[in-house]
Coordinates of C-alpha atoms in Angstrom, one line a residue:
M1 CA 0.8 -51.2 84.5
K2 CA -1.7 -51.3 81.9
T3 CA -3.9 -54.5 81.7
P4 CA -6.3 -56.0 78.8
F5 CA -9.3 -54.8 80.8
K6 CA -8.1 -51.1 80.8
N7 CA -7.4 -51.3 77.3
I8 CA -10.8 -52.7 76.6
Q9 CA -12.5 -50.0 78.5
Y10 CA -10.7 -47.2 76.7
H11 CA -11.8 -48.6 73.3
L12 CA -15.1 -48.8 74.6
R13 CA -15.2 -45.3 75.4
L14 CA -13.6 -44.4 72.4
N15 CA -16.4 -46.2 70.4
R16 CA -19.1 -44.7 72.2
W17 CA -17.9 -41.2 71.5
V18 CA -17.6 -41.9 68.0
V19 CA -20.8 -43.2 67.8
L20 CA -22.5 -40.3 69.6
S21 CA -20.4 -38.0 67.3
V22 CA -21.6 -39.8 64.1
I23 CA -25.4 -39.7 65.4
S24 CA -25.2 -35.9 66.2
T25 CA -23.4 -35.1 62.7
S26 CA -26.4 -37.1 61.0
G27 CA -28.9 -35.4 62.9
L28 CA -27.6 -32.1 62.1
V29 CA -27.1 -33.0 58.4
S30 CA -30.6 -34.2 58.5
I31 CA -32.0 -30.8 60.0
L32 CA -30.1 -28.8 57.7
S33 CA -31.4 -30.9 54.7
L34 CA -35.0 -30.5 55.7
V35 CA -34.4 -26.7 56.2
M36 CA -32.8 -26.6 52.6
V37 CA -35.6 -28.6 51.3
F38 CA -38.5 -26.4 52.8
Q39 CA -36.4 -23.3 51.3
M40 CA -36.3 -24.7 47.9
H41 CA -40.0 -25.6 48.0
R42 CA -41.0 -22.1 48.9
D43 CA -38.7 -20.7 46.0
V44 CA -40.4 -23.1 43.6
L45 CA -43.8 -21.8 44.6
D46 CA -42.8 -18.3 44.6
H47 CA -41.1 -18.5 41.1
A48 CA -41.6 -20.4 37.9
F49 CA -39.7 -20.4 34.4
V50 CA -40.7 -20.2 31.2
V51 CA -38.6 -20.3 27.7
N52 CA -39.5 -17.7 25.4
G53 CA -39.2 -17.6 21.5
Q54 CA -35.4 -16.9 21.8
G55 CA -34.7 -19.8 24.2
E56 CA -34.2 -17.4 27.2
V57 CA -35.3 -18.5 30.5
I58 CA -37.6 -15.9 32.1
P59 CA -38.9 -16.1 35.8
L60 CA -42.5 -15.8 36.7
T61 CA -43.8 -15.0 40.1
W62 CA -46.8 -17.2 41.5
A63 CA -49.0 -14.2 41.5
E64 CA -48.3 -13.6 37.8
Q65 CA -49.3 -17.3 37.1
Q66 CA -52.6 -16.8 38.8
E67 CA -53.2 -13.8 36.7
N68 CA -52.5 -15.8 33.6
R69 CA -54.7 -18.5 34.9
E70 CA -57.6 -16.1 35.1
V71 CA -57.0 -15.1 31.5
E72 CA -56.8 -18.7 30.3
A73 CA -60.2 -19.4 32.3
L74 CA -62.1 -16.7 30.6
A75 CA -60.5 -17.8 27.1
H76 CA -61.6 -21.3 27.8
L77 CA -65.2 -20.2 28.6
E78 CA -65.3 -18.0 25.6
Q79 CA -64.0 -20.7 23.1
F80 CA -66.2 -23.4 24.6
H81 CA -69.4 -21.1 24.1
H82 CA -68.6 -20.2 20.6
W83 CA -68.0 -23.8 19.8
F84 CA -71.0 -25.1 21.6
Y85 CA -73.6 -22.5 20.6
G86 CA -72.2 -21.1 17.5
V87 CA -73.5 -23.8 15.0
D88 CA -75.0 -24.3 11.5
A89 CA -75.9 -27.2 9.3
G90 CA -72.5 -27.4 7.9
S91 CA -70.4 -27.0 11.3
Y92 CA -72.5 -28.4 14.1
R93 CA -70.9 -31.8 14.3
R94 CA -67.1 -30.3 14.2
N95 CA -68.0 -27.5 16.6
T96 CA -69.8 -29.8 19.1
E97 CA -66.8 -32.5 18.9
R98 CA -64.5 -29.5 19.8
A99 CA -66.5 -28.2 22.6
L100 CA -67.1 -31.7 24.2
W101 CA -63.2 -31.7 24.9
L102 CA -63.5 -28.8 27.0
G103 CA -66.2 -30.2 29.5
N104 CA -67.0 -33.3 31.5
A105 CA -70.0 -35.4 31.3
S106 CA -72.2 -32.6 32.4
V107 CA -71.5 -30.9 29.0
A108 CA -72.2 -34.2 27.2
E109 CA -75.7 -34.5 29.1
V110 CA -76.8 -30.9 27.9
Y111 CA -75.8 -32.0 24.5
Q112 CA -77.7 -35.2 24.5
Q113 CA -80.8 -33.4 25.9
K114 CA -80.4 -30.7 23.0
K115 CA -80.3 -33.7 20.7
A116 CA -83.3 -35.4 22.1
D117 CA -85.2 -32.2 22.0
G118 CA -84.8 -32.2 18.1
F119 CA -82.5 -28.8 18.1
Y120 CA -80.2 -30.3 15.5
N121 CA -82.9 -31.8 13.5
R122 CA -84.5 -28.3 13.3
L123 CA -81.0 -26.7 12.7
L124 CA -80.8 -28.9 9.4
Q125 CA -84.4 -28.9 8.5
Y126 CA -84.7 -25.1 8.3
S127 CA -81.1 -24.3 7.8
L128 CA -80.6 -22.2 10.7
V129 CA -77.5 -20.3 11.5
Q130 CA -76.8 -19.7 15.1
K131 CA -74.1 -17.3 16.1
V132 CA -72.7 -16.2 19.3
V133 CA -72.3 -12.4 19.5
R134 CA -70.8 -12.1 23.0
V135 CA -69.7 -14.0 26.0
D136 CA -69.6 -12.3 29.3
A137 CA -68.0 -14.4 32.1
K138 CA -67.7 -13.8 35.7
L139 CA -65.1 -15.9 37.7
D140 CA -65.0 -16.7 41.4
M141 CA -61.1 -17.8 41.7
G142 CA -61.6 -19.2 45.4
Q143 CA -59.3 -21.8 47.1
G144 CA -61.1 -24.7 45.4
A145 CA -62.7 -25.1 42.1
C146 CA -63.2 -22.0 40.1
R147 CA -66.9 -21.1 39.8
F148 CA -68.3 -19.2 36.8
Q149 CA -71.4 -17.5 35.5
C150 CA -71.8 -16.6 31.8
R151 CA -74.0 -14.5 29.9
I152 CA -74.2 -15.3 26.2
L153 CA -75.8 -13.2 23.3
I154 CA -76.9 -15.6 20.4
E155 CA -78.3 -14.5 17.1
V156 CA -80.4 -17.2 15.3
H157 CA -80.6 -16.5 11.6
R158 CA -83.7 -17.9 9.7
G159 CA -83.1 -16.3 6.1
S160 CA -83.8 -12.7 6.4
V161 CA -85.2 -12.9 9.8
T162 CA -82.8 -12.5 12.9
D163 CA -83.8 -13.2 16.5
T164 CA -81.5 -12.5 19.6
Y165 CA -81.4 -14.5 22.6
E166 CA -79.9 -14.2 26.0
L167 CA -78.6 -17.4 27.6
L168 CA -77.3 -17.5 31.2
T169 CA -75.1 -20.6 32.1
S170 CA -73.1 -21.5 35.2
G171 CA -70.5 -24.2 36.4
Q172 CA -67.2 -24.8 37.5
L173 CA -63.6 -25.1 36.1
M174 CA -61.3 -28.0 37.3
E175 CA -57.6 -28.0 36.3
V176 CA -56.5 -30.9 34.3
E177 CA -53.8 -32.0 32.0
R178 CA -53.2 -29.8 28.9
Q179 CA -53.9 -31.6 25.8
F180 CA -52.9 -30.1 22.5
P181 CA -54.9 -29.1 20.4
N182 CA -57.9 -30.5 22.1
N183 CA -57.6 -28.7 25.5
P184 CA -54.6 -26.3 25.2
H185 CA -55.8 -24.3 28.4
G186 CA -55.7 -27.5 30.8
L187 CA -59.1 -26.7 32.1
L188 CA -62.2 -28.8 32.2
I189 CA -65.9 -27.5 32.6
T190 CA -67.9 -29.3 35.3
D191 CA -71.5 -28.9 36.8
F192 CA -72.6 -27.3 33.6
F193 CA -76.1 -25.8 33.5
E194 CA -78.1 -23.7 31.4
N195 CA -80.1 -21.5 33.8
T196 CA -82.4 -19.3 31.6
L197 CA -82.8 -18.6 27.9
R198 CA -84.8 -15.7 26.7
K199 CA -85.7 -13.8 23.5
M200 CA -84.5 -10.3 23.6
E201 CA -87.0 -7.6 22.4
N202 CA -86.1 -5.2 19.7
H203 CA -85.3 -2.4 21.8
E204 CA -82.7 -4.2 23.8
T205 CA -79.4 -4.0 22.5
T206 CA -76.2 -6.2 22.5
E207 CA -74.3 -3.6 24.6
E208 CA -76.3 -3.9 27.8

């Protein structure tokens, strides 16, 4: 003979098994979701995609991205040094403004120091033309910020007289958001410093 008490026990046991089943299923689904998210994260790190001129999606491996980043870093440094040091009476304001977009306050401090020393006044007074002939950059692509050292050959033209100088600079590159057209590479020069500047002798060549 069935009693109400036995009926309640049956339903309680049934409810307990249902709850345990739901909890077990939820736990299994959560574990599978975490595994899938982790796998997707690894796939994203290993592959990136770009769209070419024809609208086709092309995969890029992470290693290729790093190689491209090194190429961009070298291009960023070369462009900066050409703008910052390749100046004349008619272009120094425009070129300096462009160069300041590629660096942080450390670059602005070097600019202000040059201005205080009268460099730009002499540029205007004597109609000097300063031309960057060559930029040789060395990168240290470590885990943190990318350190660089650059050797720049500069020609200073004073009428028919041309002097050649060797300038050594150093600093770091930090990744920032790309800004077109001001900072297309998405890199910022920090801790910028002019290490040495020397006038090259006539027997020295720019091919060293």
